[in-house]
XYZ file of C-alpha atoms in Angstrom:
661
model
C 209.165 33.522 170.246
C 209.036 29.713 170.094
C 206.151 27.401 170.860
C 206.416 24.963 173.742
C 205.062 21.521 174.611
C 202.251 21.231 177.191
C 203.479 17.828 178.366
C 206.754 19.452 179.423
C 204.779 22.124 181.249
C 202.692 19.553 183.114
C 205.770 17.605 184.171
C 207.467 20.711 185.553
C 204.331 21.859 187.378
C 204.122 18.399 188.927
C 207.751 18.451 190.097
C 207.829 22.095 191.214
C 207.316 23.763 194.568
C 204.812 26.594 194.192
C 204.144 29.455 196.600
C 201.030 31.616 196.287
C 202.084 35.245 196.801
C 198.977 37.344 196.366
C 195.508 37.614 194.901
C 194.272 41.059 193.976
C 190.976 42.250 192.485
C 191.404 45.420 190.394
C 188.964 47.771 188.692
C 190.007 50.248 186.019
C 187.539 53.066 185.599
C 186.781 55.263 182.622
C 189.903 56.683 180.953
C 192.197 54.682 183.236
C 195.008 52.622 181.752
C 197.818 50.393 182.941
C 201.101 51.141 181.173
C 204.567 49.685 181.494
C 203.797 47.481 184.502
C 206.496 44.870 185.040
C 205.087 41.731 186.598
C 206.781 41.299 190.008
C 206.385 37.526 189.821
C 204.732 34.891 187.678
C 201.040 35.607 187.464
C 197.590 34.947 186.007
C 195.205 37.677 184.867
C 191.527 36.673 184.964
C 189.177 39.228 183.376
C 185.744 39.191 185.020
C 184.038 42.270 183.539
C 184.443 44.539 180.516
C 186.887 44.282 177.659
C 190.331 45.672 176.852
C 193.307 45.552 174.551
C 196.108 43.864 176.486
C 199.774 43.790 175.510
C 202.002 41.331 177.316
C 205.655 41.593 176.382
C 204.790 42.790 172.893
C 202.038 40.214 172.187
C 198.544 41.684 171.766
C 195.357 40.133 173.153
C 191.745 41.247 172.790
C 190.582 40.393 176.303
C 187.010 40.437 177.490
C 184.952 38.835 180.252
C 186.285 35.387 181.205
C 189.571 35.814 179.360
C 192.677 34.396 180.999
C 196.309 35.411 180.499
C 199.567 34.225 182.013
C 202.914 35.998 182.138
C 206.298 35.516 183.758
C 208.177 37.678 186.194
C 209.534 40.837 184.562
C 207.181 40.802 181.568
C 205.766 44.191 180.621
C 201.987 44.515 180.850
C 199.822 47.217 179.242
C 196.031 47.308 179.566
C 193.785 49.701 177.592
C 190.106 49.250 178.547
C 187.568 49.729 175.774
C 184.551 49.899 178.104
C 183.652 52.096 181.045
C 184.810 49.598 183.637
C 187.269 46.722 183.434
C 187.592 44.319 186.349
C 190.169 41.573 186.663
C 191.962 39.433 189.205
C 195.740 39.145 189.398
C 197.069 35.943 190.948
C 200.771 36.170 191.765
C 202.820 33.090 192.555
C 206.377 31.788 192.545
C 207.457 28.346 191.384
C 210.750 26.491 191.215
C 212.038 22.947 191.220
C 212.159 21.450 194.682
C 215.482 19.680 194.190
C 218.649 20.219 192.194
C 219.615 16.593 191.613
C 217.714 15.789 188.410
C 219.809 17.229 185.595
C 217.218 16.392 182.946
C 214.548 18.341 184.809
C 216.945 21.236 185.316
C 217.671 21.389 181.602
C 213.979 21.172 180.795
C 213.285 23.969 183.277
C 215.960 26.084 181.638
C 214.360 25.866 178.214
C 210.664 25.401 179.071
C 210.095 27.214 182.355
C 206.302 27.034 182.843
C 206.390 29.994 185.217
C 207.903 32.354 182.626
C 205.849 31.498 179.541
C 202.970 33.578 178.265
C 199.603 32.647 176.829
C 196.121 34.071 176.615
C 192.810 32.449 175.732
C 189.059 32.402 176.298
C 188.304 29.063 178.018
C 185.406 26.959 176.705
C 184.201 26.341 180.275
C 184.895 29.641 182.057
C 182.591 29.092 185.036
C 184.653 26.122 186.235
C 187.710 28.377 186.367
C 185.767 31.329 187.779
C 184.394 29.261 190.651
C 187.885 28.169 191.690
C 189.209 31.744 191.482
C 186.422 33.023 193.742
C 187.058 30.288 196.334
C 190.795 30.917 196.191
C 190.318 34.669 196.649
C 187.938 34.112 199.563
C 190.359 31.780 201.350
C 193.293 34.120 200.737
C 191.375 37.055 202.174
C 190.825 35.388 205.556
C 194.569 35.592 206.309
C 194.749 32.618 208.674
C 197.391 29.981 208.028
C 194.757 27.316 207.473
C 192.895 29.448 204.937
C 196.123 30.410 203.167
C 196.959 26.707 202.890
C 193.502 26.157 201.424
C 194.110 28.927 198.883
C 197.348 27.256 197.832
C 195.499 23.980 197.293
C 192.911 25.795 195.201
C 195.726 27.260 193.097
C 196.652 23.710 192.081
C 192.978 23.018 191.223
C 192.973 26.210 189.152
C 196.109 25.167 187.247
C 194.717 21.652 186.730
C 191.511 23.036 185.240
C 193.107 25.593 182.943
C 195.808 23.161 181.747
C 193.113 20.725 180.751
C 191.177 23.381 178.848
C 194.331 24.757 177.186
C 195.252 21.286 176.004
C 191.725 20.572 174.757
C 191.630 23.847 172.815
C 195.038 23.188 171.266
C 196.591 26.430 172.523
C 200.382 26.394 172.671
C 202.334 28.457 175.191
C 204.870 30.987 173.938
C 208.406 30.996 175.288
C 209.501 34.453 176.503
C 212.196 36.453 174.731
C 214.549 36.646 177.696
C 217.136 38.770 175.924
C 214.545 41.341 174.932
C 213.241 41.484 178.491
C 216.742 41.855 179.906
C 217.589 44.607 177.407
C 214.438 46.515 178.284
C 215.134 46.194 181.985
C 218.719 47.423 181.556
C 217.628 50.338 179.363
C 215.010 51.438 181.902
C 217.116 50.894 185.023
C 220.736 51.476 183.972
C 221.471 53.969 186.826
C 220.643 51.300 189.408
C 222.842 48.429 190.598
C 222.290 45.590 188.103
C 223.956 42.194 188.150
C 223.701 39.215 185.830
C 222.528 37.203 188.829
C 219.774 39.722 189.475
C 218.670 39.742 185.845
C 218.631 35.952 185.738
C 216.595 35.865 188.947
C 214.176 38.375 187.468
C 213.735 36.253 184.352
C 213.643 32.885 186.092
C 216.719 31.385 184.454
C 220.352 30.713 185.319
C 223.106 33.249 184.772
C 224.924 30.938 182.369
C 221.802 30.423 180.248
C 221.089 34.140 180.054
C 224.713 34.836 179.117
C 224.572 32.227 176.360
C 221.398 33.773 174.946
C 222.986 37.234 174.935
C 226.065 35.876 173.193
C 223.949 34.109 170.588
C 221.545 36.958 169.827
C 223.680 40.056 170.407
C 227.273 38.748 170.311
C 227.874 40.378 173.691
C 227.265 39.760 177.404
C 224.672 41.277 179.743
C 227.402 43.181 181.602
C 228.841 44.573 178.382
C 225.386 45.632 177.236
C 224.851 47.436 180.555
C 228.197 49.207 180.157
C 227.294 50.152 176.586
C 224.052 51.781 177.711
C 225.789 53.621 180.545
C 228.649 54.843 178.370
C 226.278 56.154 175.697
C 224.501 58.211 178.340
C 227.819 59.384 179.760
C 228.883 60.619 176.326
C 225.671 62.591 175.920
C 226.037 64.138 179.383
C 229.662 65.050 178.755
C 228.772 66.574 175.380
C 225.539 68.364 176.277
C 225.944 69.435 179.909
C 228.461 70.935 182.312
C 227.811 68.263 184.935
C 230.851 67.217 186.950
C 232.365 63.766 186.567
C 231.052 62.895 190.019
C 227.517 63.868 189.009
C 227.695 61.994 185.710
C 229.165 58.873 187.303
C 226.478 58.783 189.995
C 223.689 59.410 187.470
C 224.597 56.344 185.393
C 225.241 53.933 188.249
C 228.915 54.333 189.202
C 229.453 55.398 192.851
C 233.222 55.463 192.222
C 234.136 58.284 189.816
C 237.614 56.889 189.328
C 236.269 53.518 188.234
C 233.834 55.301 185.907
C 236.712 57.225 184.321
C 238.602 54.019 183.731
C 235.617 52.250 182.141
C 234.824 55.278 179.990
C 238.389 55.456 178.687
C 238.385 51.731 177.963
C 235.195 51.937 175.902
C 235.708 55.264 174.115
C 239.471 55.489 173.880
C 239.610 58.760 175.824
C 239.300 59.840 179.470
C 236.032 61.702 180.174
C 237.567 65.170 180.507
C 239.529 64.850 177.295
C 236.426 63.542 175.537
C 234.556 66.652 176.681
C 237.338 68.998 175.595
C 237.539 67.399 172.144
C 233.801 67.631 171.682
C 233.924 71.281 172.737
C 236.728 72.004 170.268
C 234.968 70.195 167.436
C 237.530 67.407 167.126
C 236.500 63.873 166.269
C 236.081 61.481 169.147
C 236.618 57.750 168.997
C 233.343 55.926 169.586
C 233.037 52.609 171.289
C 232.009 49.614 169.148
C 228.385 49.814 170.264
C 227.818 53.511 169.535
C 225.119 54.452 167.053
C 225.232 58.181 166.451
C 222.073 60.073 167.166
C 220.051 57.055 168.223
C 218.598 57.072 171.697
C 219.468 53.860 173.498
C 216.933 54.218 176.291
C 213.250 54.873 175.615
C 211.104 57.095 177.807
C 210.361 55.361 181.114
C 207.039 53.544 181.172
C 204.260 55.361 182.982
C 203.639 54.355 186.541
C 200.246 53.078 187.614
C 198.489 53.694 190.904
C 195.771 51.428 192.173
C 192.976 53.529 193.581
C 193.508 52.573 197.220
C 196.496 50.265 197.153
C 199.407 52.120 195.575
C 202.880 50.708 195.256
C 206.062 50.992 193.248
C 208.136 48.000 192.223
C 211.410 48.957 193.893
C 212.486 45.670 195.412
C 211.603 42.010 195.448
C 208.852 40.778 197.729
C 205.476 39.192 198.219
C 202.358 41.197 197.440
C 198.946 41.514 199.027
C 195.824 43.584 198.481
C 194.839 43.867 202.139
C 195.688 47.241 203.624
C 194.774 46.172 207.183
C 197.746 43.785 207.305
C 200.928 45.064 209.016
C 204.440 43.909 208.188
C 207.016 42.255 210.368
C 210.590 43.206 209.563
C 211.202 39.730 208.164
C 208.239 40.177 205.850
C 209.751 43.386 204.544
C 212.945 41.423 203.880
C 210.979 39.031 201.698
C 209.243 41.989 200.066
C 212.642 43.311 199.001
C 213.587 39.949 197.504
C 210.629 39.669 195.139
C 210.417 43.288 193.998
C 214.067 44.261 193.942
C 214.854 43.700 190.260
C 211.322 44.328 189.011
C 211.008 48.135 189.318
C 209.282 50.078 186.530
C 210.907 53.422 185.799
C 208.839 56.353 186.978
C 207.405 57.130 190.371
C 204.673 55.483 192.357
C 204.097 54.899 196.045
C 205.509 51.870 197.845
C 203.046 49.277 199.067
C 204.270 48.469 202.545
C 201.343 46.170 203.213
C 202.852 43.258 201.281
C 203.224 39.895 202.969
C 202.624 36.201 202.507
C 201.653 33.517 204.911
C 205.151 32.088 204.759
C 206.668 35.505 205.465
C 204.445 35.925 208.492
C 205.535 32.560 209.835
C 209.198 33.270 209.173
C 208.978 36.656 210.842
C 208.313 35.107 214.245
C 211.699 33.401 214.182
C 213.706 35.937 212.124
C 217.082 37.061 213.352
C 215.979 40.701 213.234
C 213.350 40.179 215.908
C 215.886 38.771 218.364
C 216.991 42.279 219.258
C 214.450 43.505 221.780
C 216.093 46.896 222.397
C 216.776 49.573 219.831
C 218.231 53.046 219.609
C 218.188 55.832 217.042
C 221.457 56.537 215.235
C 222.253 59.524 213.044
C 224.279 58.902 209.891
C 224.946 60.387 206.450
C 221.471 59.709 205.084
C 219.368 60.478 208.140
C 218.285 58.721 211.325
C 217.739 54.990 211.696
C 216.493 52.842 214.538
C 218.941 49.964 215.001
C 219.392 47.098 217.484
C 221.316 48.057 220.608
C 223.511 44.993 220.312
C 223.563 43.891 216.661
C 224.739 40.316 216.163
C 224.576 39.968 212.380
C 226.007 42.900 210.422
C 226.153 42.966 206.623
C 228.695 45.463 205.348
C 229.407 47.012 201.954
C 232.360 49.347 201.504
C 233.137 49.689 205.215
C 234.781 46.290 205.694
C 238.103 47.809 206.752
C 236.479 49.704 209.610
C 234.248 46.845 210.772
C 237.149 44.377 210.757
C 239.234 46.767 212.839
C 236.408 46.879 215.390
C 236.054 43.080 215.350
C 232.335 43.534 214.622
C 230.070 40.495 214.073
C 230.067 40.549 210.250
C 227.933 37.998 208.391
C 228.299 39.365 204.859
C 231.006 41.518 203.249
C 231.963 42.827 199.844
C 235.424 41.770 198.679
C 237.043 39.721 195.961
C 240.051 37.445 195.768
C 243.258 39.448 195.640
C 241.872 42.498 197.430
C 243.757 43.429 200.585
C 240.939 42.421 202.951
C 239.965 39.169 201.279
C 242.344 36.878 203.164
C 241.364 38.409 206.497
C 237.704 37.813 205.743
C 238.457 34.222 204.765
C 240.416 33.621 207.962
C 237.434 34.838 209.987
C 234.991 32.712 207.945
C 233.096 35.778 206.771
C 231.313 35.250 203.421
C 232.723 37.686 200.873
C 231.049 38.521 197.558
C 231.686 41.062 194.853
C 229.304 42.160 192.114
C 230.834 44.736 189.759
C 229.131 48.138 189.836
C 226.326 47.026 192.108
C 225.146 45.677 195.435
C 224.179 42.024 195.645
C 220.870 42.446 197.449
C 220.021 38.759 197.263
C 223.226 37.721 199.026
C 222.688 40.393 201.671
C 219.137 39.182 202.206
C 220.268 35.561 202.462
C 222.710 36.547 205.235
C 219.722 37.545 207.441
C 221.404 40.642 208.901
C 219.957 42.579 211.791
C 221.955 45.635 210.694
C 223.508 46.826 207.419
C 226.404 49.287 207.207
C 227.281 50.752 203.830
C 229.443 53.293 202.069
C 227.127 55.107 199.639
C 227.089 58.420 197.866
C 224.797 60.981 199.523
C 222.771 60.949 196.287
C 222.299 57.175 196.240
C 218.966 57.223 198.032
C 217.575 54.307 196.013
C 220.240 51.853 197.172
C 219.736 53.043 200.731
C 215.985 52.503 200.531
C 216.413 49.007 199.093
C 218.920 48.042 201.774
C 216.617 49.464 204.437
C 213.887 47.070 203.324
C 216.187 44.184 204.202
C 217.352 45.464 207.605
C 218.025 48.771 209.394
C 220.752 50.500 207.375
C 223.267 53.171 208.380
C 225.619 54.915 205.952
C 229.081 56.369 206.528
C 231.915 57.879 204.505
C 234.807 55.522 203.854
C 237.106 58.402 202.864
C 236.940 60.067 206.285
C 237.376 56.794 208.104
C 238.487 58.261 211.458
C 235.249 60.199 211.836
C 233.280 57.209 210.594
C 234.938 54.638 212.868
C 234.219 56.834 215.887
C 230.548 57.124 214.883
C 230.275 53.425 214.062
C 231.982 52.474 217.310
C 229.427 54.531 219.206
C 226.553 53.020 217.209
C 227.511 49.395 217.971
C 228.945 49.966 221.453
C 232.575 49.687 220.437
C 233.632 53.232 221.156
C 236.743 52.262 223.125
C 237.940 49.906 220.377
C 237.408 52.680 217.819
C 239.536 55.106 219.797
C 242.238 52.466 220.226
C 242.341 51.958 216.445
C 242.569 55.720 215.838
C 245.314 56.146 218.451
C 247.307 53.259 217.018
C 247.103 54.654 213.509
C 248.006 58.190 214.625
C 251.058 56.849 216.398
C 252.178 55.028 213.251
C 251.548 58.172 211.184
C 253.755 60.267 213.463
C 256.533 57.694 213.287
C 256.254 57.661 209.486
C 256.375 61.451 209.260
C 259.498 61.592 211.408
C 261.237 58.859 209.439
C 260.365 60.420 206.066
C 261.376 63.916 207.165
C 264.725 62.578 208.341
C 265.266 60.595 205.132
C 264.234 63.055 202.395
C 263.442 66.332 204.149
C 261.179 69.019 202.734
C 263.068 69.485 199.486
C 261.978 66.261 197.810
C 258.763 66.464 195.775
C 256.407 63.650 194.830
C 253.756 62.956 192.209
C 251.067 60.281 191.985
C 250.023 58.941 188.596
C 248.219 56.004 186.982
C 249.374 55.482 183.375
C 247.854 53.513 180.540
C 248.940 53.001 176.961
C 246.798 55.926 175.824
C 247.117 58.494 178.630
C 248.083 59.101 182.242
C 245.975 60.116 185.234
C 247.687 62.671 187.485
C 246.280 62.820 191.028
C 246.017 66.015 193.102
C 246.126 66.384 196.910
C 242.296 66.622 196.907
C 242.169 62.996 195.749
C 240.809 61.211 198.800
C 243.065 58.205 198.341
C 246.378 60.076 198.020
C 245.721 63.021 200.306
C 247.321 60.940 203.049
C 250.773 61.522 201.544
C 250.371 65.247 201.007
C 248.219 66.327 203.928
C 249.135 63.750 206.589
C 252.723 62.743 205.883
C 253.508 66.249 204.641
C 255.309 65.504 201.380
C 255.698 68.267 198.813
C 253.605 68.242 195.637
C 255.611 68.411 192.447
C 255.581 71.866 190.832
C 254.419 70.457 187.500
C 251.442 68.843 189.238
C 250.685 72.078 191.088
C 250.617 73.893 187.751
C 248.087 71.412 186.397
C 245.976 71.742 189.545
C 245.750 75.526 189.203
C 244.056 75.136 185.815
C 241.252 72.979 187.221
C 238.271 73.558 189.468
C 238.991 73.657 193.180
C 238.763 70.267 194.857
C 238.980 68.191 191.681
C 240.673 64.798 192.098
C 243.054 65.084 189.136
C 243.312 65.195 185.364
C 243.980 62.949 182.412
C 246.965 63.914 180.286
C 248.609 62.511 177.177
C 251.655 60.297 177.577
C 253.723 63.009 175.905
C 253.364 65.025 179.131
C 255.193 62.404 181.217
C 258.694 63.910 180.861
C 257.294 67.197 182.233
C 256.734 65.552 185.646
C 259.711 66.923 187.548
C 258.978 65.141 190.841
C 261.906 63.605 192.705
C 259.788 60.573 193.514
C 257.042 59.126 191.329
C 254.373 56.891 192.861
C 252.702 54.786 190.183
C 249.306 53.282 190.966
C 248.769 49.970 189.194
C 245.304 48.657 188.306
C 242.024 49.284 190.065
C 240.740 48.750 193.583
C 238.501 45.808 192.638
C 240.522 44.266 189.842
C 240.253 40.523 189.379
C 243.470 38.505 189.314
C 243.366 38.566 185.522
C 242.801 42.326 185.399
C 245.581 42.956 187.915
C 248.021 40.935 185.829
C 246.924 42.772 182.703
C 247.581 46.097 184.437
C 251.108 44.983 185.345
C 251.738 43.795 181.794
C 250.480 47.107 180.430
C 252.812 49.004 182.771
C 255.742 46.853 181.627
C 255.005 47.899 178.053
C 254.734 51.573 179.021
C 258.100 51.383 180.752
C 259.666 50.521 177.401
C 258.443 53.759 175.832
C 260.849 56.621 175.251
C 258.536 59.157 176.947
C 258.601 57.042 180.099
C 262.355 56.685 180.152
C 262.699 60.481 179.875
C 260.856 61.110 183.170
C 263.331 62.622 185.686
C 262.258 60.275 188.499
C 262.739 57.279 186.207
C 266.264 58.379 185.427
C 266.969 58.708 189.165
C 265.524 55.271 189.922
C 262.845 56.813 192.132
C 259.732 55.141 190.720
C 257.580 53.343 193.306
C 254.770 51.020 192.191
C 251.804 50.751 194.553
C 248.698 48.595 194.262
C 245.316 50.205 193.682
C 243.835 47.382 195.710
C 244.610 49.331 198.862
C 245.658 52.768 197.578
C 242.254 53.350 195.980
C 240.416 52.535 199.205
C 240.426 53.991 202.714
C 240.369 52.551 206.200
C 242.703 51.873 209.108
C 244.272 48.857 207.390
C 244.434 50.380 203.886
C 245.966 53.626 205.142
C 248.409 51.739 207.340
C 249.514 49.797 204.246
C 249.972 53.099 202.402
C 252.250 54.322 205.184
C 254.272 51.113 204.843
C 254.585 51.736 201.096
C 255.804 55.303 201.686
C 258.362 54.130 204.235
C 259.629 51.393 201.941
C 259.909 53.860 199.069
C 261.503 56.848 200.779
C 263.318 55.553 203.817
C 266.296 53.522 202.728
C 267.161 50.684 205.070
């Protein structure tokens, strides 16, 4: 940790906009401890009674009466009282630069953020500080806007006093170890959606700065470190348990099992099922570059801590308060999600739904959510939710295809350039974002939705709860889009449009079936694969994204694929096989899926280049369908997703492949 200059700190405090979030008085009784508490925002700790050993992000302090500490958002706090009773105040605040125009200030903020540093000391004139803290706490407790404004003014007096005493006593602040904090957060929260943007927001720095620090200290990126942690856990689960791929993928943060399989193969050299079979047979398995045999990557989760009458768990971002009489507006809950979202300690504790700030209360009166005066209760995959009768601002994740078909009022969507829906979203001026392996809660919050619709796994309760803190959230299955579009249409009063979409698709399906039956009949078999330079994925009819061809269009599954399917558990999506098995695919027509559903332009081009190289291999050229010229390349960007538009595009691909013009 490096030492920092107080003059830089004073300049940044002077130029910054500061918001007081909460003041809380806490008493720890005999044998009570605080362990593994991640600070939800920047904060001061003012000890007023007793003494304790305090650890703040690995730095130890012997704190006693009139001892003051400061820590940044995300720092880990442990308190071990050494007397019967320890009392202290926690003052939470948020600070940032008011403008973005001064590059020098921005650079100074990047390297000397006064709101993320840590220090601890016993002031020479404690009563001056104590008097201000008491006045600030008294004003904050009155809850009126005028008193809250007074408390904010007293916060500046508090900072002025302590800065003067720190400078006089020659105490230097310590810069936080951002990489260490980010690593600890990833290791404790790897099953949850994590983005570089979220980590940077948690640590109070920019994404580029955090990435540079990771590269310098670890020679990797935050995303790669997250993948490393997840893949190490996946290897242990594959080796030590009989959990299904779906269960393993969901447990380490991948809602899409097919994407998980692809990442696992990329980082270990083998598909998950083959990795498991080799481990079971005692064969050596190729490790990824990060693997350290026998060493646990993730420590035991830190213990949760319950305040005696004000319990909460850090599960989302938001403003905090100690007053249990205060009730939340929906807009206040939205701000609660913002502050706590990326600050959750592992372990369980109750959620404090009494959190609010003066600013949140003011915003709530004009929030978009409160414009809907009428509500109704809707049943969905994860329960019942009260939603606006006529939602005007819908944020959607994973159900974009359905919502676009219904011409719903979308204000935020998940898509990336090159994906089949991206251009449509751009044409309709709908903001589209994509964060790999996660939900971008901050972007969703910024969109101010009055309703959120999402495609989530039934087990992904945490994501659902976090989304629900932003706005009412309803969850549907993207795979069974006809059932979902009917339910969604009913929920948002677009039932007739939903039925029109279903009827239009069914009509196209019937036309496709007739054309295909006339062109190739029932004698022609098909197989669906996705090859790589190390193996090939063979998809079964149970695969939700290719079942359309087998179950709807009625094409015949290749006998060699049927033989593979019989060896697997019922309902499994497919298997990974060696490239040497390719010539055994006897299908008349071979559909080859290229890339992944959310590939970037670079990744998509790499997938095409890789396929070009595979096509030069002897094993590829010996495939019967290749010899017949019946190989049909299809893009994963719509084949690996479902919806009225995606499935309609699949039907077009089948027609183009099998019905000769």
